[in-house]
């Protein structure tokens, strides 16, 4: 967790930006407990300015919401792991929406902004929703932050019915230098990304935890909003051979394997 430095004028704000960079350089924390403390403190701090950064990168977030609505049917039951302040979950127009996040401050804002949706503070690796099952489970921009991706997928499985669909998206490794440059230019807030995984990495981890990948695509060639050009790039050029490998985000849709069907209620026939 970032240390708080004191000055004669009072308590100085923790250096979270530098901490995020140090966390990336030092790689995986020593333990899950160290991870939970550090990442919760970071995202509690980030929550104070998240709306400003969402506005600054509105093209990316609007594109993300549009893509998620393509994958998720409206009126479904939806669980978002790493829900932040709840905008993406609300954009799916769920009949039953539940969001969880490691940050208590993110959850506080989400409850205030979206009172019709249920939010809980808990990490993905320790998710416990009392056995509730969902039509869709979304992990958006989350795999890069997880301490233990396999453990998180094992928890996701507990929220699945046989027909549940898992929707994941995360940054492509190819964009790592571009995103680092964006941070240096002040176009992106530095974040403690732990994992730069490939589609093959995530597919293998899904397989090991009892999921089958049914669709894999790359999306969002131009994350900034540029009139006409954004539509051309993201709707058409992004799906061309070779060009698609230049996209910012990887997307996977998966389904659980060998999930038992809920037992039907017994019936009784009375013959007179």
Short mmCIF file of C-alpha atoms in Angstrom, two decimals, residues 49-258:
data_model
loop_
_atom_site.label_atom_id
_atom_site.label_comp_id
_atom_site.label_asym_id
_atom_site.label_seq_id
_atom_site.Cartn_x
_atom_site.Cartn_y
_atom_site.Cartn_z
CA UNK A 49 -11.16 11.06 -10.35
CA UNK A 50 -12.59 8.16 -12.38
CA UNK A 51 -15.42 10.25 -13.85
CA UNK A 52 -12.90 12.79 -15.18
CA UNK A 53 -10.87 10.07 -16.89
CA UNK A 54 -14.00 8.45 -18.31
CA UNK A 55 -14.94 11.77 -19.93
CA UNK A 56 -11.42 12.21 -21.26
CA UNK A 57 -11.58 8.75 -22.85
CA UNK A 58 -15.28 8.77 -23.70
CA UNK A 59 -14.72 7.18 -27.10
CA UNK A 60 -13.24 4.06 -25.53
CA UNK A 61 -15.95 3.70 -22.90
CA UNK A 62 -18.81 4.29 -25.34
CA UNK A 63 -17.30 1.76 -27.71
CA UNK A 64 -16.96 -0.71 -24.85
CA UNK A 65 -20.61 -0.28 -23.85
CA UNK A 66 -21.76 -0.70 -27.46
CA UNK A 67 -19.77 -3.92 -27.86
CA UNK A 68 -21.04 -5.29 -24.56
CA UNK A 69 -24.65 -4.69 -25.62
CA UNK A 70 -23.88 -6.74 -28.75
CA UNK A 71 -22.80 -9.70 -26.61
CA UNK A 72 -25.35 -9.36 -23.77
CA UNK A 73 -29.10 -9.55 -24.37
CA UNK A 74 -31.18 -6.87 -22.62
CA UNK A 75 -33.45 -7.99 -19.81
CA UNK A 76 -31.08 -10.74 -18.64
CA UNK A 77 -29.52 -11.36 -15.25
CA UNK A 78 -25.99 -9.95 -15.39
CA UNK A 79 -23.04 -10.12 -13.00
CA UNK A 80 -20.11 -7.78 -13.60
CA UNK A 81 -16.89 -8.59 -11.75
CA UNK A 82 -14.78 -5.47 -11.38
CA UNK A 83 -17.84 -3.29 -11.89
CA UNK A 84 -16.18 0.00 -10.90
CA UNK A 85 -18.80 2.75 -10.68
CA UNK A 86 -21.39 0.68 -12.51
CA UNK A 87 -21.70 2.39 -15.92
CA UNK A 88 -20.96 -0.71 -17.99
CA UNK A 89 -23.36 -2.88 -16.01
CA UNK A 90 -26.12 -0.29 -16.38
CA UNK A 91 -25.42 -0.10 -20.13
CA UNK A 92 -26.39 -3.78 -20.55
CA UNK A 93 -29.95 -2.94 -19.40
CA UNK A 94 -30.28 -5.98 -17.10
CA UNK A 95 -33.46 -7.19 -15.47
CA UNK A 96 -31.29 -8.23 -12.55
CA UNK A 97 -27.88 -6.60 -12.25
CA UNK A 98 -25.19 -7.33 -9.68
CA UNK A 99 -21.74 -5.75 -9.57
CA UNK A 100 -18.77 -6.55 -7.36
CA UNK A 101 -15.55 -4.58 -6.98
CA UNK A 102 -12.49 -4.62 -4.76
CA UNK A 103 -12.91 -0.91 -4.00
CA UNK A 104 -15.34 0.26 -1.36
CA UNK A 105 -15.24 3.79 -2.76
CA UNK A 106 -16.13 2.55 -6.25
CA UNK A 107 -19.06 0.64 -4.75
CA UNK A 108 -20.24 3.72 -2.84
CA UNK A 109 -20.32 5.78 -6.04
CA UNK A 110 -21.98 2.95 -8.00
CA UNK A 111 -24.79 2.64 -5.46
CA UNK A 112 -25.33 6.38 -5.59
CA UNK A 113 -25.36 6.57 -9.39
CA UNK A 114 -27.29 3.34 -10.06
CA UNK A 115 -29.64 2.62 -7.12
CA UNK A 116 -31.60 0.10 -9.21
CA UNK A 117 -28.55 -2.21 -9.34
CA UNK A 118 -27.06 -4.26 -6.52
CA UNK A 119 -23.39 -3.77 -5.68
CA UNK A 120 -21.06 -5.58 -3.27
CA UNK A 121 -17.49 -4.93 -2.21
CA UNK A 122 -15.45 -8.10 -2.65
CA UNK A 123 -12.47 -9.25 -4.72
CA UNK A 124 -12.97 -11.63 -7.63
CA UNK A 125 -10.74 -14.23 -5.97
CA UNK A 126 -13.08 -14.37 -2.95
CA UNK A 127 -16.43 -13.86 -4.62
CA UNK A 128 -19.38 -15.20 -2.64
CA UNK A 129 -22.91 -14.39 -3.80
CA UNK A 130 -24.71 -17.13 -1.92
CA UNK A 131 -25.00 -19.48 -4.88
CA UNK A 132 -26.91 -17.07 -7.15
CA UNK A 133 -26.64 -17.91 -10.88
CA UNK A 134 -26.64 -15.49 -13.80
CA UNK A 135 -27.31 -15.45 -17.54
CA UNK A 136 -24.11 -13.49 -18.17
CA UNK A 137 -20.92 -12.94 -16.20
CA UNK A 138 -18.75 -10.06 -17.44
CA UNK A 139 -15.07 -9.47 -16.70
CA UNK A 140 -14.28 -6.25 -18.53
CA UNK A 141 -10.72 -4.88 -18.44
CA UNK A 142 -10.22 -7.14 -15.41
CA UNK A 143 -7.83 -10.04 -16.25
CA UNK A 144 -4.91 -7.59 -16.41
CA UNK A 145 -5.45 -6.66 -12.74
CA UNK A 146 -6.11 -10.05 -11.16
CA UNK A 147 -3.73 -11.58 -8.64
CA UNK A 148 -4.82 -15.13 -9.53
CA UNK A 149 -6.74 -15.43 -12.81
CA UNK A 150 -7.36 -19.16 -12.42
CA UNK A 151 -8.79 -18.73 -8.90
CA UNK A 152 -11.06 -15.94 -10.17
CA UNK A 153 -12.36 -18.20 -12.96
CA UNK A 154 -13.06 -20.93 -10.39
CA UNK A 155 -15.20 -18.43 -8.46
CA UNK A 156 -16.99 -17.40 -11.68
CA UNK A 157 -18.01 -21.01 -12.26
CA UNK A 158 -20.03 -20.94 -9.03
CA UNK A 159 -22.28 -18.26 -10.58
CA UNK A 160 -23.01 -20.27 -13.72
CA UNK A 161 -25.90 -22.29 -15.06
CA UNK A 162 -25.33 -24.54 -18.10
CA UNK A 163 -26.58 -21.76 -20.40
CA UNK A 164 -24.53 -18.95 -18.78
CA UNK A 165 -22.18 -17.02 -21.03
CA UNK A 166 -18.90 -15.51 -19.80
CA UNK A 167 -17.81 -12.33 -21.62
CA UNK A 168 -14.23 -11.14 -21.16
CA UNK A 169 -12.29 -8.28 -22.64
CA UNK A 170 -8.79 -7.03 -21.86
CA UNK A 171 -5.94 -5.05 -23.41
CA UNK A 172 -3.87 -6.61 -26.17
CA UNK A 173 -0.19 -7.02 -25.37
CA UNK A 174 0.63 -5.27 -28.65
CA UNK A 175 -0.74 -2.03 -27.21
CA UNK A 176 1.47 -2.08 -24.10
CA UNK A 177 3.98 0.52 -25.38
CA UNK A 178 1.16 2.72 -26.72
CA UNK A 179 -0.64 2.72 -23.36
CA UNK A 180 2.58 3.50 -21.50
CA UNK A 181 3.16 6.43 -23.85
CA UNK A 182 -0.41 7.62 -23.25
CA UNK A 183 0.31 7.66 -19.50
CA UNK A 184 3.44 9.76 -20.01
CA UNK A 185 1.47 12.22 -22.13
CA UNK A 186 -1.25 12.49 -19.49
CA UNK A 187 -3.88 10.84 -21.69
CA UNK A 188 -4.36 7.83 -19.41
CA UNK A 189 -4.19 7.36 -15.65
CA UNK A 190 -1.37 4.95 -14.65
CA UNK A 191 -2.80 1.69 -13.36
CA UNK A 192 -1.22 -1.37 -11.71
CA UNK A 193 -1.57 -3.86 -14.56
CA UNK A 194 -0.18 -7.21 -13.43
CA UNK A 195 -0.81 -9.42 -16.46
CA UNK A 196 -0.29 -8.88 -20.18
CA UNK A 197 -1.97 -12.11 -21.22
CA UNK A 198 -2.63 -13.42 -24.71
CA UNK A 199 -5.84 -14.95 -26.02
CA UNK A 200 -4.13 -18.35 -25.75
CA UNK A 201 -3.26 -17.72 -22.08
CA UNK A 202 -6.85 -16.88 -21.15
CA UNK A 203 -8.26 -19.71 -23.27
CA UNK A 204 -6.02 -22.24 -21.50
CA UNK A 205 -6.99 -20.93 -18.05
CA UNK A 206 -10.66 -21.12 -18.99
CA UNK A 207 -10.19 -24.72 -20.14
CA UNK A 208 -8.43 -25.65 -16.88
CA UNK A 209 -11.34 -24.24 -14.85
CA UNK A 210 -14.09 -25.97 -16.82
CA UNK A 211 -15.03 -23.51 -19.56
CA UNK A 212 -15.17 -23.76 -23.33
CA UNK A 213 -14.34 -20.80 -25.56
CA UNK A 214 -17.09 -20.39 -28.16
CA UNK A 215 -15.97 -17.08 -29.69
CA UNK A 216 -12.76 -15.07 -29.79
CA UNK A 217 -12.35 -11.72 -31.52
CA UNK A 218 -10.27 -8.57 -31.48
CA UNK A 219 -12.10 -5.25 -31.26
CA UNK A 220 -11.55 -1.50 -31.24
CA UNK A 221 -8.91 -0.40 -33.70
CA UNK A 222 -9.38 3.29 -32.86
CA UNK A 223 -10.36 3.87 -29.18
CA UNK A 224 -10.48 7.65 -29.53
CA UNK A 225 -13.67 9.25 -30.83
CA UNK A 226 -13.03 10.77 -34.26
CA UNK A 227 -16.16 11.55 -36.35
CA UNK A 228 -16.64 9.10 -39.23
CA UNK A 229 -13.12 7.68 -38.88
CA UNK A 230 -13.92 5.85 -35.61
CA UNK A 231 -16.92 4.12 -37.20
CA UNK A 232 -14.94 3.14 -40.28
CA UNK A 233 -12.01 1.82 -38.25
CA UNK A 234 -13.92 -0.04 -35.54
CA UNK A 235 -16.84 -1.41 -37.52
CA UNK A 236 -15.09 -2.40 -40.74
CA UNK A 237 -11.29 -2.16 -40.77
CA UNK A 238 -10.92 -3.83 -37.36
CA UNK A 239 -12.19 -7.15 -38.74
CA UNK A 240 -9.92 -7.37 -41.77
CA UNK A 241 -7.15 -10.01 -41.86
CA UNK A 242 -3.84 -8.73 -40.43
CA UNK A 243 -5.41 -5.38 -39.48
CA UNK A 244 -7.48 -7.00 -36.71
CA UNK A 245 -4.28 -7.89 -34.84
CA UNK A 246 -3.72 -4.16 -34.32
CA UNK A 247 -6.89 -3.80 -32.21
CA UNK A 248 -6.71 -2.58 -28.62
CA UNK A 249 -8.84 -5.25 -26.96
CA UNK A 250 -9.17 -9.02 -26.98
CA UNK A 251 -12.65 -10.48 -26.49
CA UNK A 252 -13.69 -13.99 -25.52
CA UNK A 253 -17.12 -15.51 -25.00
CA UNK A 254 -17.10 -18.81 -23.11
CA UNK A 255 -19.58 -21.26 -21.58
CA UNK A 256 -19.25 -23.58 -18.60
CA UNK A 257 -18.86 -27.32 -19.15
CA UNK A 258 -20.39 -30.10 -17.07
#
